[in-house]
Amino acid sequence: EVQLVESGGGLVQPGGSLRLSCAASDFTLSSSWMNWVRQAPGKGLEWVANINQDGSEKYSVDSVKGRFTISRDNAKNSLYLQMHSLRAEDTAVYYCVLGRKHGWLLDYWGQGTLVTVSS
Amino acid sequence: DIVMTQSPDSLAVSLGERATINCKSSQSVLYSSNNKNFLAWYQQKPGQPPKLLIYWASNRDSGVPDRFSGSGSGADFTLTISGLQAEDVAVYYCQQYYSTPLTFGGGTKVEIK
């Protein structure tokens, strides 16, 4: 069974930075697209960014362009999200999501890590 | 961007009855070269991450009970729960994976009447 474990969330001040990590077990991430999806408290789902198997293709939602960077280290079987210039509206649970059947189909989800942007 | 619109926002259904959720996309998510609809449905229970239920608009994911079914094509889709069970209380989301940015519907909360 695929297990995805996110870490790195926490409380950060507006304008600050944070780096999220996602580690996989019982699955080799290098064979799949990976995604970050977030969910603000009590709200719906918002896709944030994704990256292909070798990191040569990356896409992101407009609201995070220029502030967030998705990356991966296949040797460490890990996915990352570097977040800069954080805003209150970035407050959310961030999920690491695997696209195994199809890169942009979100078929395995981690438990999420909470990012709170507040002074 | 493709806008996904779900209806209703919430519904209450008696145990054993049918629940129907609709999802419309602002443009077709049917890819003509393979005749597949790039539309998925997810279930999210309180305190849990979402879980994939349906992909390619009508394919049940592994382990998903057959009371869950997806239908539709192009820009109009439906998720049907035939014979609602107590464990089906959740929020359901549709999502298009036809183009980036990947987008979700606003969610439909299903409760027991």
Tab-separated table of C-alpha atoms in Angstrom:
chain	number	residue	atom	x	y	z
A	1	GLU	CA	0.000	0.000	0.000
A	2	VAL	CA	1.342	3.399	-1.017
A	3	GLN	CA	2.045	5.713	1.898
A	4	LEU	CA	2.749	9.402	1.483
A	5	VAL	CA	3.850	11.392	4.522
A	6	GLU	CA	4.024	15.173	4.442
A	7	SER	CA	6.070	17.272	6.832
A	8	GLY	CA	7.295	20.821	7.246
A	9	GLY	CA	4.045	22.602	7.988
A	10	GLY	CA	3.653	25.056	10.828
A	11	LEU	CA	3.016	28.644	11.805
A	12	VAL	CA	4.782	31.307	9.744
A	13	GLN	CA	4.435	35.067	9.567
A	14	PRO	CA	3.147	36.798	6.452
A	15	GLY	CA	5.990	37.242	4.007
A	16	GLY	CA	7.828	34.258	5.425
A	17	SER	CA	8.988	31.033	3.844
A	18	LEU	CA	8.416	27.352	4.446
A	19	ARG	CA	9.489	24.146	2.751
A	20	LEU	CA	7.148	21.183	2.682
A	21	SER	CA	8.377	17.650	2.123
A	22	CYS	CA	6.626	14.461	1.126
A	23	ALA	CA	8.196	11.062	1.590
A	24	ALA	CA	6.881	7.913	0.015
A	25	SER	CA	7.073	4.361	1.275
A	26	ASP	CA	6.262	1.119	-0.491
A	27	PHE	CA	6.312	2.965	-3.794
A	28	THR	CA	8.916	4.433	-6.101
A	29	LEU	CA	7.914	8.026	-6.814
A	30	SER	CA	10.187	8.339	-9.833
A	31	SER	CA	7.641	6.511	-11.999
A	32	SER	CA	4.822	9.009	-11.455
A	33	TRP	CA	3.713	12.594	-11.661
A	34	MET	CA	3.328	14.197	-8.244
A	35	ASN	CA	0.993	16.944	-7.114
A	36	TRP	CA	0.369	19.326	-4.242
A	37	VAL	CA	-3.259	20.105	-3.415
A	38	ARG	CA	-4.380	22.393	-0.596
A	39	GLN	CA	-7.528	22.897	1.403
A	40	ALA	CA	-8.158	26.035	3.430
A	41	PRO	CA	-9.968	25.443	6.746
A	42	GLY	CA	-13.594	24.561	6.071
A	43	LYS	CA	-13.180	25.123	2.324
A	44	GLY	CA	-12.882	23.072	-0.841
A	45	LEU	CA	-9.913	21.641	-2.665
A	46	GLU	CA	-7.435	23.675	-4.691
A	47	TRP	CA	-4.726	22.150	-6.831
A	48	VAL	CA	-1.417	23.953	-6.315
A	49	ALA	CA	1.251	22.435	-8.540
A	50	ASN	CA	2.555	19.278	-10.161
A	51	ILE	CA	5.755	17.861	-11.565
A	52	ASN	CA	6.520	15.059	-13.980
A	53	GLN	CA	8.663	12.017	-13.390
A	54	ASP	CA	12.073	13.577	-14.061
A	55	GLY	CA	11.235	17.137	-13.029
A	56	SER	CA	11.391	18.536	-16.556
A	57	GLU	CA	7.719	19.613	-16.583
A	58	LYS	CA	6.108	21.678	-13.864
A	59	TYR	CA	2.751	23.429	-13.688
A	60	SER	CA	1.160	25.562	-11.012
A	61	VAL	CA	-1.915	27.624	-10.301
A	62	ASP	CA	-1.573	31.326	-11.050
A	63	SER	CA	-1.990	32.391	-7.423
A	64	VAL	CA	1.316	30.739	-6.433
A	65	LYS	CA	3.395	31.410	-9.535
A	66	GLY	CA	6.608	33.196	-8.666
A	67	ARG	CA	6.220	32.320	-4.970
A	68	PHE	CA	6.028	28.506	-4.760
A	69	THR	CA	8.378	26.015	-6.390
A	70	ILE	CA	7.718	22.310	-6.703
A	71	SER	CA	10.654	19.924	-6.928
A	72	ARG	CA	11.527	16.309	-6.401
A	73	ASP	CA	14.502	14.161	-5.466
A	74	ASN	CA	13.957	10.719	-6.901
A	75	ALA	CA	17.064	9.370	-5.181
A	76	LYS	CA	15.439	10.255	-1.861
A	77	ASN	CA	11.975	9.214	-3.074
A	78	SER	CA	10.713	12.629	-2.022
A	79	LEU	CA	8.680	15.605	-3.224
A	80	TYR	CA	9.027	19.202	-2.056
A	81	LEU	CA	7.176	22.505	-2.123
A	82	GLN	CA	9.242	25.587	-1.415
A	83	MET	CA	6.952	28.441	-0.439
A	84	HIS	CA	8.046	32.091	-0.271
A	85	SER	CA	6.216	35.384	0.332
A	86	LEU	CA	3.469	33.545	2.193
A	87	ARG	CA	0.111	35.229	2.613
A	88	ALA	CA	-2.782	34.667	4.973
A	89	GLU	CA	-4.728	33.122	2.094
A	90	ASP	CA	-2.086	30.391	1.787
A	91	THR	CA	-3.263	29.011	5.123
A	92	ALA	CA	-4.392	25.465	4.397
A	93	VAL	CA	-3.742	21.782	4.774
A	94	TYR	CA	-1.324	20.828	2.010
A	95	TYR	CA	-1.656	17.352	0.580
A	96	CYS	CA	0.960	15.446	-1.365
A	97	VAL	CA	-0.824	13.478	-4.076
A	98	LEU	CA	0.371	10.784	-6.442
A	99	GLY	CA	-0.856	10.533	-10.018
A	100	ARG	CA	-0.277	6.881	-10.832
A	101	LYS	CA	-3.025	5.848	-13.274
A	102	HIS	CA	-2.614	9.148	-15.097
A	103	GLY	CA	-0.311	11.964	-14.085
A	104	TRP	CA	-3.037	14.462	-13.440
A	105	LEU	CA	-5.463	12.017	-11.788
A	106	LEU	CA	-5.088	12.296	-8.026
A	107	ASP	CA	-5.213	8.690	-6.925
A	108	TYR	CA	-3.159	8.488	-3.700
A	109	TRP	CA	-3.274	11.211	-1.061
A	110	GLY	CA	-1.132	11.816	1.991
A	111	GLN	CA	-2.675	12.849	5.306
A	112	GLY	CA	-1.631	16.461	4.800
A	113	THR	CA	0.356	19.048	6.709
A	114	LEU	CA	-1.122	22.284	8.037
A	115	VAL	CA	0.413	25.604	7.069
A	116	THR	CA	-0.798	28.621	9.020
A	117	VAL	CA	0.222	32.096	7.903
A	118	SER	CA	-0.456	34.575	10.644
A	119	SER	CA	1.229	37.284	12.661
B	1	ASP	CA	-9.193	27.779	-16.793
B	2	ILE	CA	-11.954	25.163	-16.742
B	3	VAL	CA	-14.567	26.016	-14.136
B	4	MET	CA	-16.292	23.076	-12.455
B	5	THR	CA	-19.765	23.694	-11.049
B	6	GLN	CA	-21.388	21.170	-8.750
B	7	SER	CA	-24.991	20.960	-7.634
B	8	PRO	CA	-26.522	20.822	-5.173
B	9	ASP	CA	-24.255	22.221	-2.465
B	10	SER	CA	-25.759	19.740	-0.039
B	11	LEU	CA	-28.400	17.042	0.078
B	12	ALA	CA	-30.014	14.839	2.684
B	13	VAL	CA	-31.050	11.357	1.652
B	14	SER	CA	-32.680	8.543	3.578
B	15	LEU	CA	-30.703	5.379	4.177
B	16	GLY	CA	-31.095	3.043	1.237
B	17	GLU	CA	-32.265	5.782	-1.108
B	18	ARG	CA	-30.461	7.261	-4.103
B	19	ALA	CA	-28.236	10.330	-4.008
B	20	THR	CA	-27.445	12.172	-7.223
B	21	ILE	CA	-24.754	14.827	-7.596
B	22	ASN	CA	-24.227	16.860	-10.750
B	23	CYS	CA	-21.077	18.413	-12.122
B	24	LYS	CA	-20.753	20.722	-15.118
B	25	SER	CA	-17.528	21.897	-16.686
B	26	SER	CA	-17.201	25.242	-18.484
B	27	GLN	CA	-15.813	23.417	-21.503
B	28	SER	CA	-15.727	19.826	-22.682
B	29	VAL	CA	-13.270	17.508	-20.929
B	30	LEU	CA	-13.698	14.816	-23.567
B	31	TYR	CA	-10.405	14.177	-25.338
B	32	SER	CA	-11.297	13.245	-28.893
B	33	SER	CA	-8.150	11.261	-29.675
B	34	ASN	CA	-8.936	8.568	-27.094
B	35	ASN	CA	-12.637	9.295	-26.457
B	36	LYS	CA	-12.037	9.599	-22.727
B	37	ASN	CA	-13.567	12.084	-20.356
B	38	PHE	CA	-10.927	13.520	-18.035
B	39	LEU	CA	-13.298	13.714	-15.084
B	40	ALA	CA	-12.891	12.220	-11.598
B	41	TRP	CA	-14.944	12.064	-8.405
B	42	TYR	CA	-13.544	12.106	-4.870
B	43	GLN	CA	-15.051	11.428	-1.460
B	44	GLN	CA	-13.820	13.257	1.619
B	45	LYS	CA	-14.921	12.203	5.082
B	46	PRO	CA	-14.384	14.533	8.055
B	47	GLY	CA	-10.780	14.693	9.177
B	48	GLN	CA	-9.555	12.578	6.274
B	49	PRO	CA	-7.887	13.312	2.944
B	50	PRO	CA	-9.973	12.889	-0.184
B	51	LYS	CA	-10.241	9.441	-1.713
B	52	LEU	CA	-10.552	8.707	-5.417
B	53	LEU	CA	-13.887	7.071	-6.267
B	54	ILE	CA	-14.361	7.381	-10.021
B	55	TYR	CA	-12.030	8.199	-12.903
B	56	TRP	CA	-12.513	8.569	-16.671
B	57	ALA	CA	-16.017	9.691	-15.620
B	58	SER	CA	-17.337	6.172	-15.048
B	59	ASN	CA	-14.552	3.826	-13.880
B	60	ARG	CA	-14.722	2.837	-10.223
B	61	ASP	CA	-11.389	2.810	-8.439
B	62	SER	CA	-10.247	-0.421	-6.824
B	63	GLY	CA	-12.253	-1.307	-3.741
B	64	VAL	CA	-15.003	1.249	-4.322
B	65	PRO	CA	-18.445	-0.295	-3.700
B	66	ASP	CA	-20.591	-0.762	-6.788
B	67	ARG	CA	-23.330	1.445	-5.331
B	68	PHE	CA	-21.163	4.330	-6.548
B	69	SER	CA	-21.447	5.038	-10.257
B	70	GLY	CA	-20.405	7.842	-12.560
B	71	SER	CA	-21.950	8.862	-15.844
B	72	GLY	CA	-21.954	11.642	-18.391
B	73	SER	CA	-19.760	12.942	-21.171
B	74	GLY	CA	-18.424	16.180	-22.568
B	75	ALA	CA	-19.337	18.797	-19.995
B	76	ASP	CA	-22.124	17.204	-17.946
B	77	PHE	CA	-21.512	14.507	-15.370
B	78	THR	CA	-23.311	12.743	-12.549
B	79	LEU	CA	-22.260	10.772	-9.502
B	80	THR	CA	-24.940	8.420	-8.213
B	81	ILE	CA	-24.944	6.611	-4.902
B	82	SER	CA	-27.536	3.862	-5.196
B	83	GLY	CA	-28.661	2.819	-1.756
B	84	LEU	CA	-27.041	5.333	0.580
B	85	GLN	CA	-25.224	3.839	3.558
B	86	ALA	CA	-24.309	5.602	6.790
B	87	GLU	CA	-20.624	5.433	5.884
B	88	ASP	CA	-21.284	7.444	2.704
B	89	VAL	CA	-21.785	10.657	4.689
B	90	ALA	CA	-19.080	12.868	3.228
B	91	VAL	CA	-18.321	15.729	0.885
B	92	TYR	CA	-17.993	14.748	-2.763
B	93	TYR	CA	-15.907	16.648	-5.308
B	94	CYS	CA	-15.612	16.408	-9.060
B	95	GLN	CA	-12.312	17.302	-10.731
B	96	GLN	CA	-11.168	17.762	-14.303
B	97	TYR	CA	-7.725	16.546	-15.295
B	98	TYR	CA	-8.010	17.602	-18.934
B	99	SER	CA	-5.828	20.675	-18.577
B	100	THR	CA	-3.911	22.683	-16.036
B	101	PRO	CA	-4.741	24.287	-13.751
B	102	LEU	CA	-6.478	21.152	-12.492
B	103	THR	CA	-9.771	22.313	-11.036
B	104	PHE	CA	-12.376	20.999	-8.619
B	105	GLY	CA	-16.042	21.585	-8.133
B	106	GLY	CA	-17.083	23.323	-4.941
B	107	GLY	CA	-18.164	20.104	-3.282
B	108	THR	CA	-21.488	18.508	-2.330
B	109	LYS	CA	-22.156	17.560	1.262
B	110	VAL	CA	-24.210	14.364	1.594
B	111	GLU	CA	-26.054	13.722	4.845
B	112	ILE	CA	-28.596	11.258	6.154
B	113	LYS	CA	-32.201	12.430	6.279
